[in-house]
Coordinates of C-alpha atoms in Angstrom, one line a residue:
X1 CA 41.3 121.7 171.4
X2 CA 44.5 123.5 170.4
X3 CA 47.4 124.5 172.2
X4 CA 46.0 128.0 172.7
X5 CA 42.9 126.5 174.0
X6 CA 40.6 128.2 171.9
X7 CA 39.1 125.3 169.9
X8 CA 41.0 126.2 166.8
X9 CA 40.5 130.0 167.1
X10 CA 43.3 132.3 166.2
X11 CA 44.0 134.5 169.3
X12 CA 46.5 137.3 167.4
X13 CA 47.0 139.0 164.2
X14 CA 49.8 136.6 163.2
X15 CA 47.7 133.6 163.7
X16 CA 44.7 135.3 162.2
X17 CA 46.8 135.8 159.1
X18 CA 47.9 132.1 159.0
X19 CA 44.5 131.1 159.3
X20 CA 43.3 133.0 156.4
X21 CA 46.2 131.9 154.2
X22 CA 45.3 128.4 155.1
X23 CA 41.7 128.9 154.3
X24 CA 42.6 130.6 151.1
X25 CA 44.8 127.6 150.1
X26 CA 42.0 125.4 150.9
X27 CA 39.5 127.4 148.7
X28 CA 42.1 127.4 145.7
X29 CA 42.5 123.6 146.0
X30 CA 38.9 123.1 146.2
X31 CA 38.5 125.4 142.9
X32 CA 41.1 123.4 141.0
X33 CA 39.4 120.1 142.3
X34 CA 35.8 121.1 141.1
X35 CA 37.2 121.9 137.5
X36 CA 39.2 119.1 137.4
X37 CA 42.0 120.9 135.3
X38 CA 43.8 118.3 133.0
X39 CA 46.8 118.4 131.4
X40 CA 46.6 118.1 127.7
X41 CA 47.8 114.6 126.7
X42 CA 50.2 115.9 123.8
X43 CA 53.7 115.0 124.6
X44 CA 55.7 118.0 125.2
X45 CA 52.6 120.0 125.1
X46 CA 51.7 118.4 128.4
X47 CA 54.5 121.0 129.6
X48 CA 53.4 123.8 127.2
X49 CA 49.9 123.6 128.4
X50 CA 50.4 123.7 132.2
X51 CA 47.9 126.1 133.7
X52 CA 47.0 128.1 136.8
X53 CA 50.7 128.1 138.2
X54 CA 53.7 130.4 138.3
X55 CA 54.8 129.3 135.0
X56 CA 57.5 131.5 133.8
X57 CA 58.7 131.2 130.1
X58 CA 59.6 133.5 127.3
X59 CA 56.8 134.2 124.8
X60 CA 57.9 133.5 121.3
X61 CA 56.0 136.3 119.9
X62 CA 58.2 138.8 121.9
X63 CA 61.3 137.0 120.5
X64 CA 62.9 137.7 124.1
X65 CA 62.3 141.3 123.8
X66 CA 60.0 141.7 126.6
X67 CA 61.5 139.3 129.1
X68 CA 59.7 136.6 131.1
X69 CA 56.2 136.6 131.2
X70 CA 53.7 134.4 133.3
X71 CA 51.9 131.8 131.1
X72 CA 48.7 132.0 132.8
X73 CA 48.2 135.8 132.5
X74 CA 50.8 137.1 129.9
X75 CA 52.0 139.4 132.7
X76 CA 54.7 139.4 135.1
X77 CA 54.0 138.1 138.8
X78 CA 52.3 135.1 140.1
X79 CA 48.7 135.0 139.7
X80 CA 46.3 133.2 142.3
X81 CA 43.4 131.3 140.5
X82 CA 40.2 132.5 141.6
X83 CA 36.5 131.3 140.7
X84 CA 35.2 132.9 137.3
X85 CA 31.8 134.4 137.8
X86 CA 29.3 132.4 135.8
X87 CA 28.4 135.0 133.2
X88 CA 32.1 135.0 132.4
X89 CA 33.2 132.5 129.7
X90 CA 35.5 130.0 131.2
X91 CA 39.2 130.4 129.9
X92 CA 39.8 128.8 126.5
X93 CA 35.9 128.8 125.6
X94 CA 37.0 130.4 122.1
X95 CA 39.3 127.8 121.3
X96 CA 37.9 125.7 118.5
X97 CA 39.3 122.3 116.9
X98 CA 41.0 121.1 115.0
X99 CA 44.2 122.4 116.3
X100 CA 47.8 121.7 115.2
X101 CA 50.7 122.2 117.7
X102 CA 54.4 122.1 116.9
X103 CA 56.5 120.7 119.5
X104 CA 60.3 120.9 119.6
X105 CA 63.0 119.5 121.6
X106 CA 66.3 121.3 121.2
X107 CA 70.0 120.4 121.8
X108 CA 71.3 123.4 123.6
X109 CA 74.5 123.5 125.8
X110 CA 73.9 126.1 128.4
X111 CA 77.5 126.2 129.5
X112 CA 78.3 127.6 125.8
X113 CA 76.7 131.1 125.4
X114 CA 77.2 131.1 121.8
X115 CA 75.9 127.6 121.0
X116 CA 73.3 127.5 118.5
X117 CA 70.1 125.2 119.2
X118 CA 69.5 122.3 117.0
X119 CA 66.0 120.8 116.6
X120 CA 66.8 117.4 117.6
X121 CA 63.0 116.4 117.8
X122 CA 60.2 118.0 115.7
X123 CA 56.7 116.8 116.6
X124 CA 53.3 118.0 115.4
X125 CA 50.1 117.1 117.4
X126 CA 46.9 117.2 115.7
X127 CA 43.9 117.5 117.7
X128 CA 40.3 116.5 116.3
X129 CA 37.5 119.3 116.0
X130 CA 35.8 117.9 119.0
X131 CA 39.2 118.5 121.1
X132 CA 38.7 114.8 122.5
X133 CA 41.5 112.9 120.6
X134 CA 45.2 113.7 119.7
X135 CA 47.6 112.3 116.9
X136 CA 51.1 112.7 117.5
X137 CA 53.7 112.4 114.9
X138 CA 57.4 113.2 114.2
X139 CA 59.1 114.7 111.2
X140 CA 62.8 113.4 110.7
X141 CA 65.4 115.9 112.2
X142 CA 67.3 115.3 108.9
X143 CA 64.3 115.8 106.5
X144 CA 65.5 117.6 103.4
X145 CA 63.4 120.9 103.2
X146 CA 63.4 124.2 101.7
X147 CA 64.4 126.6 104.5
X148 CA 63.0 130.2 103.5
X149 CA 65.0 133.3 103.9
X150 CA 64.8 135.0 107.2
X151 CA 66.1 138.4 107.2
X152 CA 65.9 138.8 110.9
X153 CA 68.8 136.2 111.2
X154 CA 70.5 137.6 107.7
X155 CA 69.5 134.0 106.4
X156 CA 69.2 133.8 102.6
X157 CA 67.4 130.4 102.5
X158 CA 68.6 127.0 101.5
X159 CA 67.6 123.4 100.7
X160 CA 68.9 121.4 103.6
X161 CA 68.1 119.4 106.7
X162 CA 65.1 120.4 108.9
X163 CA 67.3 120.5 112.0
X164 CA 69.3 123.5 110.8
X165 CA 66.1 125.8 110.6
X166 CA 66.5 126.2 114.4
X167 CA 69.9 127.0 114.4
X168 CA 70.0 129.3 111.2
X169 CA 67.1 131.2 112.8
X170 CA 68.5 131.6 116.2
X171 CA 71.3 133.9 115.0
X172 CA 71.4 137.5 115.9
X173 CA 73.7 140.3 115.1
X174 CA 76.6 141.3 116.8
X175 CA 77.5 139.6 120.2
X176 CA 74.1 138.7 121.2
X177 CA 73.6 135.1 122.1
X178 CA 71.5 132.8 119.9
X179 CA 67.7 132.8 120.7
X180 CA 65.8 129.8 120.6
X181 CA 62.8 131.7 120.5
X182 CA 63.7 133.3 117.4
X183 CA 64.8 130.0 115.9
X184 CA 61.5 128.5 116.4
X185 CA 59.9 131.2 114.1
X186 CA 62.1 130.2 111.3
X187 CA 61.5 126.4 112.1
X188 CA 57.6 126.9 112.4
X189 CA 57.8 128.6 108.9
X190 CA 59.8 126.0 107.3
X191 CA 57.3 123.1 108.8
X192 CA 54.3 125.0 107.7
X193 CA 55.7 125.3 104.2
X194 CA 56.6 121.8 104.0
X195 CA 53.3 120.2 105.5
X196 CA 50.9 122.7 104.0
X197 CA 49.6 123.4 107.5
X198 CA 48.9 127.1 107.0
X199 CA 49.6 127.9 110.9
X200 CA 50.0 126.1 114.3
X201 CA 47.6 127.2 116.9
X202 CA 50.5 126.8 119.6
X203 CA 54.0 125.5 119.9
X204 CA 56.5 124.9 122.4
X205 CA 60.6 124.4 122.6
X206 CA 62.0 122.7 125.4
X207 CA 65.5 121.9 126.2
X208 CA 66.9 118.5 127.0
X209 CA 67.7 119.9 130.5
X210 CA 64.1 120.9 130.9
X211 CA 62.8 117.3 130.0
X212 CA 65.4 115.8 132.3
X213 CA 64.3 118.0 135.4
X214 CA 60.6 117.4 134.6
X215 CA 60.9 113.6 134.6
X216 CA 62.9 113.8 137.8
X217 CA 60.3 116.0 139.5
X218 CA 57.7 113.3 138.9
X219 CA 60.0 110.5 140.2
X220 CA 60.6 109.0 137.1
X221 CA 58.6 107.3 134.4
X222 CA 57.8 104.2 133.0
X223 CA 59.0 103.1 129.6
X224 CA 59.0 99.7 127.7
X225 CA 62.4 99.4 125.9
X226 CA 61.5 97.9 122.5
X227 CA 65.1 97.0 121.7
X228 CA 68.5 96.9 123.4
X229 CA 70.0 100.3 123.1
X230 CA 73.4 101.2 123.8
X231 CA 74.3 104.7 124.7
X232 CA 76.7 107.0 122.8
X233 CA 76.4 109.7 125.5
X234 CA 76.3 108.3 128.9
X235 CA 78.2 106.1 131.3
X236 CA 76.2 103.7 133.5
X237 CA 76.6 106.0 136.3
X238 CA 75.1 108.8 134.5
X239 CA 78.2 110.8 133.9
X240 CA 78.8 112.0 130.1
X241 CA 81.3 110.0 128.2
X242 CA 84.5 111.7 127.2
X243 CA 85.1 112.7 123.5
X244 CA 88.5 112.1 121.8
X245 CA 87.9 114.0 118.5
X246 CA 86.6 110.9 116.6
X247 CA 83.6 110.1 118.8
X248 CA 83.0 109.0 122.4
X249 CA 85.1 106.8 124.6
X250 CA 84.6 104.9 127.8
X251 CA 81.8 102.6 129.4
X252 CA 78.5 102.9 128.2
X253 CA 75.0 102.8 129.7
X254 CA 72.8 99.8 128.2
X255 CA 69.1 99.8 128.1
X256 CA 67.9 96.3 128.0
X257 CA 64.5 95.3 126.3
X258 CA 61.7 95.3 128.7
X259 CA 59.7 97.4 131.1
X260 CA 61.9 99.9 132.9
X261 CA 61.5 102.5 135.5
X262 CA 63.5 105.4 134.3
X263 CA 64.9 108.7 136.1
X264 CA 65.3 112.1 133.9
X265 CA 68.9 111.4 132.5
X266 CA 68.0 107.7 131.7
X267 CA 64.7 108.6 129.9
X268 CA 66.4 111.3 127.9
X269 CA 69.4 109.5 126.9
X270 CA 67.1 106.4 126.0
X271 CA 65.2 108.5 123.6
X272 CA 67.9 110.6 122.1
X273 CA 69.9 107.5 120.7
X274 CA 69.8 106.9 116.8
X275 CA 72.5 104.4 116.4
X276 CA 70.2 101.4 116.6
X277 CA 68.1 99.3 114.5
X278 CA 65.8 101.5 112.6
X279 CA 68.0 104.6 113.1
X280 CA 66.3 107.9 113.5
X281 CA 63.0 106.5 112.8
X282 CA 63.3 104.1 116.0
X283 CA 64.3 107.5 117.7
X284 CA 61.2 109.4 116.7
X285 CA 59.2 106.3 118.1
X286 CA 61.2 106.5 121.4
X287 CA 60.7 110.4 121.6
X288 CA 56.8 109.7 121.2
X289 CA 57.1 106.9 124.1
X290 CA 58.9 109.5 126.2
X291 CA 56.1 112.1 125.7
X292 CA 53.3 109.7 126.3
X293 CA 55.0 108.4 129.7
X294 CA 55.4 111.8 130.9
X295 CA 51.6 112.7 130.2
X296 CA 50.7 109.3 131.8
X297 CA 52.6 109.9 134.9
X298 CA 51.6 113.5 135.3
X299 CA 47.9 112.4 135.2
X300 CA 48.5 109.4 137.6
X301 CA 50.0 111.6 140.2
X302 CA 47.0 114.1 140.1
X303 CA 49.4 116.8 139.1
X304 CA 46.7 118.2 137.1
X305 CA 44.2 118.8 140.0
X306 CA 47.0 119.9 142.8
X307 CA 48.1 123.5 142.3
X308 CA 51.0 122.9 144.9
X309 CA 52.2 119.8 143.2
X310 CA 51.7 121.5 139.8
X311 CA 53.9 124.6 140.8
X312 CA 56.7 122.2 142.0
X313 CA 56.7 120.6 138.5
X314 CA 56.7 123.7 136.6
X315 CA 59.6 124.9 138.8
X316 CA 61.6 122.1 138.0
X317 CA 61.4 123.1 134.2
X318 CA 62.4 126.7 135.0
X319 CA 63.2 128.9 132.1
X320 CA 63.9 126.0 129.7
X321 CA 60.5 126.3 128.2
X322 CA 59.6 128.8 125.2
X323 CA 55.7 129.0 124.3
X324 CA 53.7 130.5 121.6
X325 CA 50.0 130.4 122.0
X326 CA 49.0 132.6 119.1
X327 CA 47.5 135.2 121.7
X328 CA 46.1 132.5 123.9
X329 CA 47.4 132.0 127.4
X330 CA 48.4 128.8 128.6
X331 CA 45.6 128.1 131.1
X332 CA 43.2 128.7 127.9
X333 CA 44.6 125.9 126.3
X334 CA 44.6 123.7 129.5
X335 CA 41.0 124.4 129.8
X336 CA 40.0 123.9 126.3
X337 CA 41.9 120.5 126.2
X338 CA 40.8 119.1 129.4
X339 CA 39.1 116.4 127.8
X340 CA 42.4 114.7 126.6
X341 CA 44.0 112.0 128.3
X342 CA 47.0 109.5 127.8
X343 CA 44.7 106.9 126.3
X344 CA 43.4 109.5 124.0
X345 CA 46.8 109.9 122.3
X346 CA 47.5 108.1 119.1
X347 CA 51.0 107.9 118.2
X348 CA 51.8 107.7 114.4
X349 CA 55.1 106.6 112.6
X350 CA 55.5 108.2 109.1
X351 CA 57.8 105.8 106.9
X352 CA 60.7 107.4 105.1
X353 CA 64.0 106.7 103.6
X354 CA 67.3 108.3 103.1
X355 CA 68.2 110.3 100.0
X356 CA 71.6 111.4 98.6
X357 CA 73.9 111.4 95.4
X358 CA 77.0 109.6 94.4
X359 CA 76.8 107.5 97.5
X360 CA 76.8 110.4 99.7
X361 CA 74.1 110.9 102.4
X362 CA 71.9 114.0 102.2
X363 CA 69.1 113.3 104.4
X364 CA 65.9 112.0 104.7
X365 CA 62.2 112.4 103.0
X366 CA 59.0 110.8 103.8
X367 CA 57.3 108.1 101.6
X368 CA 54.1 108.3 99.8
X369 CA 52.0 107.3 102.6
X370 CA 53.7 109.7 104.9
X371 CA 52.7 112.5 102.4
X372 CA 49.1 111.1 102.2
X373 CA 48.8 111.2 106.0
X374 CA 50.0 114.8 106.2
X375 CA 47.4 115.7 103.5
X376 CA 44.8 114.1 105.7
X377 CA 45.9 116.1 108.6
X378 CA 45.3 119.3 106.4
X379 CA 41.9 118.1 105.4
X380 CA 40.6 117.0 109.0
X381 CA 40.1 113.3 108.2
X382 CA 43.0 111.6 110.2
X383 CA 40.7 109.2 112.0
X384 CA 39.4 107.8 108.8
X385 CA 42.9 107.8 107.2
X386 CA 44.4 105.8 110.0
X387 CA 41.4 103.3 110.0
X388 CA 42.3 102.5 106.2
X389 CA 46.0 102.6 106.9
X390 CA 46.4 101.0 110.6
X391 CA 50.1 100.0 109.9
X392 CA 50.9 103.8 110.6
X393 CA 49.7 103.4 114.2
X394 CA 52.5 102.8 116.9
X395 CA 51.3 99.9 119.1
X396 CA 50.4 101.0 122.8

């Protein structure tokens, strides 16, 4: 019996409304559980491909012209998932492998309106034809590449570091603030030209602040610190270190070797450091560690099957995510890639070396083995290539 003495029956319009809403919420949760929507285990793509919630993002294809859209519908508003009639194909039924996704972490300073975003992490996730395995690899931020002309940003083209493609492409005329969505367009074209991958089936840009908030919303993540890392940017209490014009000063956060539970700022700070043994190549490995740890945490907390939990995670990201789906919705990708798990990700390290002239540093270039791996991505025989070259595989 309930307090109204009616064995749980509502005795008024307000109670009836509440009962209907509760029943509707139960039906929606049941719908999610039956379908077991799984986040694609693809690093930042785990954020990119969140489906079914109130995911508010900026569509890259609109380059910021049309304002925020809902990732699961492509329209404004917050949809309520409802069962799909059996004659209708499920979301993402027309998505076929293999797929290539471009994932970008950018250095932006939200407090500086005219700050141009820099591509601090550039990752490609290759998904096999059966959509059941993913290979995640990074391109060095300082990779020397040919950045093509981009009239929209009045950029004439240059041969320089890959990281600059995002900033050059983000520039807009007059006093308009830089656009990360527009910068992604030039970065994507540059990476496509360099790798020979004709197009990317999807892509995302996420700011450092977005990753920070995402990790905190999950209650932290577990990372194995593979070498002692001294932070250039943070103090032990999490505050940013001061700069004196020549570098940073003050006490430094230190990450000792071993298994660690990290909160948002710690995980991001650890993954950003490049003044360590192995330099930027170690940092690329740490980026991949961060991404895989986020995916594992998302799955372990059943975020992929609980719409309320999912919405809370997405809200933490806010508008720090820019998404490009090539006409597909976020929920389409989520369904198509539901077979991926954290265990089905293989992290790949591409060897490279610095280049320059006269003793001056110009940037990085990949070695022959790295070029051969990218060729294998184009041909769709990555699994076979890595079986013959296991040293490229990053240990789990």
